[in-house]
mmCIF file of C-alpha atoms in Angstrom:
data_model
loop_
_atom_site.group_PDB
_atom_site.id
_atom_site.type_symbol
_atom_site.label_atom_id
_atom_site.label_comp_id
_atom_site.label_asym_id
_atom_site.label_seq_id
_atom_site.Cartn_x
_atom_site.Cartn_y
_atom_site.Cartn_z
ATOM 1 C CA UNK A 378 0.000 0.000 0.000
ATOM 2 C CA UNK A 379 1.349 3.204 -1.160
ATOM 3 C CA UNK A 380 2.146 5.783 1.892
ATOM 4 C CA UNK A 381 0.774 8.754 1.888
ATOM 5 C CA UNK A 382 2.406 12.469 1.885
ATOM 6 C CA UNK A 383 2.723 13.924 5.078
ATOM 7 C CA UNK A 384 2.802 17.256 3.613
ATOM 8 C CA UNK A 385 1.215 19.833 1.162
ATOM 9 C CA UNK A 386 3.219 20.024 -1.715
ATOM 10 C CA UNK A 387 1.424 23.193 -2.890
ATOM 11 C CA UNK A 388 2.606 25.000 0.456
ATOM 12 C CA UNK A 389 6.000 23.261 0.163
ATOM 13 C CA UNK A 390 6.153 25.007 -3.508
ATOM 14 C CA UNK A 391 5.312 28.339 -2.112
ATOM 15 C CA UNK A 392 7.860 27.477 0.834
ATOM 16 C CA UNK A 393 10.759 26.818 -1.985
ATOM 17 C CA UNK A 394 9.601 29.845 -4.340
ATOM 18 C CA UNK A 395 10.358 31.762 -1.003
ATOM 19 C CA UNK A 396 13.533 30.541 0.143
ATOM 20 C CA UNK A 397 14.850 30.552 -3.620
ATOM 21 C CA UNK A 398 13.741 34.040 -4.039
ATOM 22 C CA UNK A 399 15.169 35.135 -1.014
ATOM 23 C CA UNK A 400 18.644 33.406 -1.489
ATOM 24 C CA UNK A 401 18.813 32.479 -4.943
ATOM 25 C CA UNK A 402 19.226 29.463 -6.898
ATOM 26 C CA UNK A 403 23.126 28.675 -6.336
ATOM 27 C CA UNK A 404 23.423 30.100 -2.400
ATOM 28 C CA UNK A 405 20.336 27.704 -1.653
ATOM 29 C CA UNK A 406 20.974 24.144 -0.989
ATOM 30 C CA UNK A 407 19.258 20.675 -0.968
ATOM 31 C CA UNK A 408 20.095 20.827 2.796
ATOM 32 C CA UNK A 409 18.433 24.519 3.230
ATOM 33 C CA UNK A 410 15.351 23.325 1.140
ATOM 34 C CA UNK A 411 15.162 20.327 3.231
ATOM 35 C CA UNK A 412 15.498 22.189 6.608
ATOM 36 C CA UNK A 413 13.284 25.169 5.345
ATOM 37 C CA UNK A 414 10.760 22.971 4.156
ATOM 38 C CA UNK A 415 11.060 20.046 6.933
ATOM 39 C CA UNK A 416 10.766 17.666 4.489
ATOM 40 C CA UNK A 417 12.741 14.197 3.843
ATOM 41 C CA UNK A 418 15.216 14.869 1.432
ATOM 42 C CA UNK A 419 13.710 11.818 -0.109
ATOM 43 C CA UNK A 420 10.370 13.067 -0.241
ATOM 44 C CA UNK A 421 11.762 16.116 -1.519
ATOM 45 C CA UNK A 422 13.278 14.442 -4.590
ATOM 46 C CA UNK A 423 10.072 12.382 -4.831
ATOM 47 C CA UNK A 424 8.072 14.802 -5.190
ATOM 48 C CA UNK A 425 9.664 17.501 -6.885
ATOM 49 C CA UNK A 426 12.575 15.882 -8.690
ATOM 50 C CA UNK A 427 15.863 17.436 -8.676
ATOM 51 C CA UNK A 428 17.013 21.349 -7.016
ATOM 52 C CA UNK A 429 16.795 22.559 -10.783
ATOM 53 C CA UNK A 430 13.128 20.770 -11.352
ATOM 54 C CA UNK A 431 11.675 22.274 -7.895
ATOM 55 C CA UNK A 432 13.840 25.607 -9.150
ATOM 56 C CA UNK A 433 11.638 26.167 -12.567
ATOM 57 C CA UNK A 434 8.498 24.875 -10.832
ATOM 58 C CA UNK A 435 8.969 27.404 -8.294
ATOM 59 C CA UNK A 436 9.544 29.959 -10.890
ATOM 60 C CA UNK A 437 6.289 28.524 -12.720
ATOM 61 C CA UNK A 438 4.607 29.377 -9.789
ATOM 62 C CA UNK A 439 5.907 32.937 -9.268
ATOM 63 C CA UNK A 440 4.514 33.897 -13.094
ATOM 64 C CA UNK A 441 1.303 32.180 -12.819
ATOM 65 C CA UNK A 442 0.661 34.205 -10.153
ATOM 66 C CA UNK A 443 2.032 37.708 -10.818
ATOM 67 C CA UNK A 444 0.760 37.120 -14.409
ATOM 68 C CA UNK A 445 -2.886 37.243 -14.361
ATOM 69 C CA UNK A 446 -2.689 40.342 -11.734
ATOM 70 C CA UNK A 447 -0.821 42.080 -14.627
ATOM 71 C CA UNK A 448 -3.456 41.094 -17.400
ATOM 72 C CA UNK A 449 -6.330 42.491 -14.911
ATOM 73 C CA UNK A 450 -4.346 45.831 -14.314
ATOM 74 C CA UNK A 451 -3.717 46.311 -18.159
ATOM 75 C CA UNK A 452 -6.407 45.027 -19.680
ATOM 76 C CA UNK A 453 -9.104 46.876 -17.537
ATOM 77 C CA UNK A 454 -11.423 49.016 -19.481
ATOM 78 C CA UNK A 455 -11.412 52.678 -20.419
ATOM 79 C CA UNK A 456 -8.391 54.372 -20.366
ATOM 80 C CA UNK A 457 -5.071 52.290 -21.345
ATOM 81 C CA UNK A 458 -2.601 54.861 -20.279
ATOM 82 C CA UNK A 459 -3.186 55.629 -16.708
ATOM 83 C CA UNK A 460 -3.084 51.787 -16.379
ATOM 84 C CA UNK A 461 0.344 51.999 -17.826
ATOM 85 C CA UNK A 462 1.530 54.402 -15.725
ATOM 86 C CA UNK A 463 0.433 52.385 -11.991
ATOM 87 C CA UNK A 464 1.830 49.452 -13.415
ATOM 88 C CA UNK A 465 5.422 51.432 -14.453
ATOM 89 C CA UNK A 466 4.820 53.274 -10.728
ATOM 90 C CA UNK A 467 4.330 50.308 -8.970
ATOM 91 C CA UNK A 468 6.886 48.053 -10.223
ATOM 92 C CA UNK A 469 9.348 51.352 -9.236
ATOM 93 C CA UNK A 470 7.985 51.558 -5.817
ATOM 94 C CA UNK A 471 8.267 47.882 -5.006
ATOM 95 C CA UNK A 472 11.658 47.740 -6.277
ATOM 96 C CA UNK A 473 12.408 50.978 -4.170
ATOM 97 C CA UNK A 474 10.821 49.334 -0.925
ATOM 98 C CA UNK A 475 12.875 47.848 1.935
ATOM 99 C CA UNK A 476 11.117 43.962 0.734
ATOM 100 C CA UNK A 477 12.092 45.200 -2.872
ATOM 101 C CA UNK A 478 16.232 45.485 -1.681
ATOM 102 C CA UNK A 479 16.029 42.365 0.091
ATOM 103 C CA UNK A 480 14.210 39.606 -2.517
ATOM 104 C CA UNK A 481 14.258 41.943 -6.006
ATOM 105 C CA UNK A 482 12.093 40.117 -8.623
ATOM 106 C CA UNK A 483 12.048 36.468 -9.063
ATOM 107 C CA UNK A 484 11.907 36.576 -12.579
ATOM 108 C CA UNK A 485 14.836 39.327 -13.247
ATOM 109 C CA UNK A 486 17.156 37.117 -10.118
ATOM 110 C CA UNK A 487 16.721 34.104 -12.684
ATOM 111 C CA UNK A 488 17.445 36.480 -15.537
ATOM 112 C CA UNK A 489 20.564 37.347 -14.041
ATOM 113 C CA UNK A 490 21.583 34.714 -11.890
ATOM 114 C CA UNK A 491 20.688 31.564 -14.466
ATOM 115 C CA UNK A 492 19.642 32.407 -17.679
ATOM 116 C CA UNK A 493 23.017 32.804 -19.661
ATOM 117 C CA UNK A 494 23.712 29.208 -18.764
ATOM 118 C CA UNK A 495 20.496 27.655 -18.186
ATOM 119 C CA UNK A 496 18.414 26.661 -21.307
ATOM 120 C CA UNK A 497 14.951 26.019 -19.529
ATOM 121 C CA UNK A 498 15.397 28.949 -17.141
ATOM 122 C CA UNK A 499 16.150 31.186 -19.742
ATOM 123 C CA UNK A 500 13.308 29.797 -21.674
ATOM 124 C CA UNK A 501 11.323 30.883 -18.561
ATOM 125 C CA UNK A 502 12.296 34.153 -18.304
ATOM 126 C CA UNK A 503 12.053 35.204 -21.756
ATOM 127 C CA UNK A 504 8.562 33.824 -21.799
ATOM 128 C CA UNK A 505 7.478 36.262 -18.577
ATOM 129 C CA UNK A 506 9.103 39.420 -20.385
ATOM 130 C CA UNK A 507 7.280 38.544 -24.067
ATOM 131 C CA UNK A 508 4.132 38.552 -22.150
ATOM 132 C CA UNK A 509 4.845 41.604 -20.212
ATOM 133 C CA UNK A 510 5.585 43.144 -23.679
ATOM 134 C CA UNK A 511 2.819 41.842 -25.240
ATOM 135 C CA UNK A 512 0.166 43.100 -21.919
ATOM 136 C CA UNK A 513 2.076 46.812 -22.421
ATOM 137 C CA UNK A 514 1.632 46.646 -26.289
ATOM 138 C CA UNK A 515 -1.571 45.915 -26.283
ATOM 139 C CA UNK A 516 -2.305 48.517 -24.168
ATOM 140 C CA UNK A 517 -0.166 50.972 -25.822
ATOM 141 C CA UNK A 518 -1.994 50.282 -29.383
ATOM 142 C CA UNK A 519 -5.676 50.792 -26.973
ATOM 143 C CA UNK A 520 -4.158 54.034 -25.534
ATOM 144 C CA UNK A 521 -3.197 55.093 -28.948
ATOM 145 C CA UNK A 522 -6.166 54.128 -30.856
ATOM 146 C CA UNK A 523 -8.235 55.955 -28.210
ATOM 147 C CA UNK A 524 -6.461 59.341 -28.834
ATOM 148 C CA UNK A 525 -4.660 59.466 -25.083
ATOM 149 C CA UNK A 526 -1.625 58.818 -27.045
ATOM 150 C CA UNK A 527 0.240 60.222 -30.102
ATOM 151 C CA UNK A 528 -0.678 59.151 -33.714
ATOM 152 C CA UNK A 529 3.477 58.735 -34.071
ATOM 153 C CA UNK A 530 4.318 57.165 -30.932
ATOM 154 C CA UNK A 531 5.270 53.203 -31.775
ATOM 155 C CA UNK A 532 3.792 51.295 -29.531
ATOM 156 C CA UNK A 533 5.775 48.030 -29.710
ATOM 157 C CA UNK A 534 9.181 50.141 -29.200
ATOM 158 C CA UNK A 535 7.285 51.748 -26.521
ATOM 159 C CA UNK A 536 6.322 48.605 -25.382
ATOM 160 C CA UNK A 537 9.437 47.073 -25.433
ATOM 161 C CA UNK A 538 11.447 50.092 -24.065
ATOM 162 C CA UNK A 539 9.065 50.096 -20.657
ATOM 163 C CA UNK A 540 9.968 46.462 -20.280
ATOM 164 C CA UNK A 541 13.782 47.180 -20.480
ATOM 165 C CA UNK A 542 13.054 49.519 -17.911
ATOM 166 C CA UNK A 543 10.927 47.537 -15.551
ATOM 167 C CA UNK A 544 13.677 45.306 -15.373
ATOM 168 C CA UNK A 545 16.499 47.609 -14.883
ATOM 169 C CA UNK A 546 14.513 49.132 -12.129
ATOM 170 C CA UNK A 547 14.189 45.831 -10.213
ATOM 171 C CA UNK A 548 17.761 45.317 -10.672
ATOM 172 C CA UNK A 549 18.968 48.554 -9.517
ATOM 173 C CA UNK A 550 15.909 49.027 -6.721
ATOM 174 C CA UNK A 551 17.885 45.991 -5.352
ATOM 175 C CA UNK A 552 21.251 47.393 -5.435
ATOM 176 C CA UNK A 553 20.746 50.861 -4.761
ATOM 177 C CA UNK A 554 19.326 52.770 -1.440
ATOM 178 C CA UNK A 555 18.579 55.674 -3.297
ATOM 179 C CA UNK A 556 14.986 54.918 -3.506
ATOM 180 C CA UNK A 557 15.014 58.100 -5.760
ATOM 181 C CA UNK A 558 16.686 56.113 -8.335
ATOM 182 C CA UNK A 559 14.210 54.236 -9.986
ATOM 183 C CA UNK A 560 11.018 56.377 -9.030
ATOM 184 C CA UNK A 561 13.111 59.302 -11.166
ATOM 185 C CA UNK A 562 13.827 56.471 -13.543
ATOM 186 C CA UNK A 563 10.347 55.729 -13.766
ATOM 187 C CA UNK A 564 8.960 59.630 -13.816
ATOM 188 C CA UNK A 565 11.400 59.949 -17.289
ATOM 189 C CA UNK A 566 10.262 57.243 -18.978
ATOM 190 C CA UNK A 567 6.757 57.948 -18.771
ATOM 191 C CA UNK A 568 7.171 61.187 -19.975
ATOM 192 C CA UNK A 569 7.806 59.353 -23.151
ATOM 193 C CA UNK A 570 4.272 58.489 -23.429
ATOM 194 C CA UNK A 571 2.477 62.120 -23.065
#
């Protein structure tokens, strides 16, 4: 008779997304997951299969649930451009925020952390940013077709420019304690879009 888990593996996920997004993937060890998580290194492995597998499935988690909350913020009806602008402000004041300096964004840690050497992570993380791209485009070509922005304003280089600086700002909003930074960071680049 098979045994049955002694533990959720959906809050062990969110326990490992935590701890991996705290730490990273390389300063995090089987032994740390396993003592975070107080689960049998065996059960571990059974369960999620190697560091790397509970790694990406940890990261799966992280986009399927920041995802949709992006979709529902750009996507709303009405105006496109002022929901541009809270998502740009937010993602600068999170990054700026003590919580921001300590964990940064999952999805830019793996960027820099993984992806150059890391097929499937990399495969991960340019998948989050083409959607992010895609969510600001499409609002960008609503905000435009709607008059709130200019006839000769591109809206996939838009697009594509707010993403470079989403990232940058949850890179440097970790590195920096000059929350003013990224907010003036921010401020700049959506002066682009009046």
């Amino acid at each position: 008779m098979a045994r049955t888990k002694e533990f959720d593996p959906d809050a062990a996920l969110q326990s490992a997304l935590e701890l991996f997004w705290r730490r990273g993937y390389e300063a995090t060890s089987m032994s740390d997951l396993v003592e975070h998580l107080g689960i049998g290194r065996a059960s571990l492995y059974a369960t999620f299969g190697s560091k790397h597998e509970l790694y990406l499935k940890a990261m799966d988690r992280y986009t399927g649930t920041r995802d949709p909350l992006l979709l529902a913020e750009l996507s709303q009806p009405g105006p496109a451009l002022p929901a541009v602008r809270a998502v740009v402000r937010r993602f600068a004041a999170e990054a700026a925020s003590s919580e921001g300096r300590l964990s940064g964004c999952f999805v830019t840690n793996t960027a820099a952390e993984l992806a150059p050497h890391d097929p499937a992570a990399a495969r991960r993380v340019e998948s989050s940013w083409g959607h992010l791209e895609t969510l600001l485009h499409s609002a960008l070509l609503r905000a435009r077709a709607q008059g709130e922005l200019p006839g000769d304003r591109d809206p996939r280089a838009l697009a594509r420019m707010l993403l470079v600086l989403l990232q940058g700002v949850r890179v440097v909003g970790k590195a920096s304690d000059d929350p003013a930074r990224v907010r003036d960071a921010a401020e700049q680049a959506l002066a682009l879009l009046d």
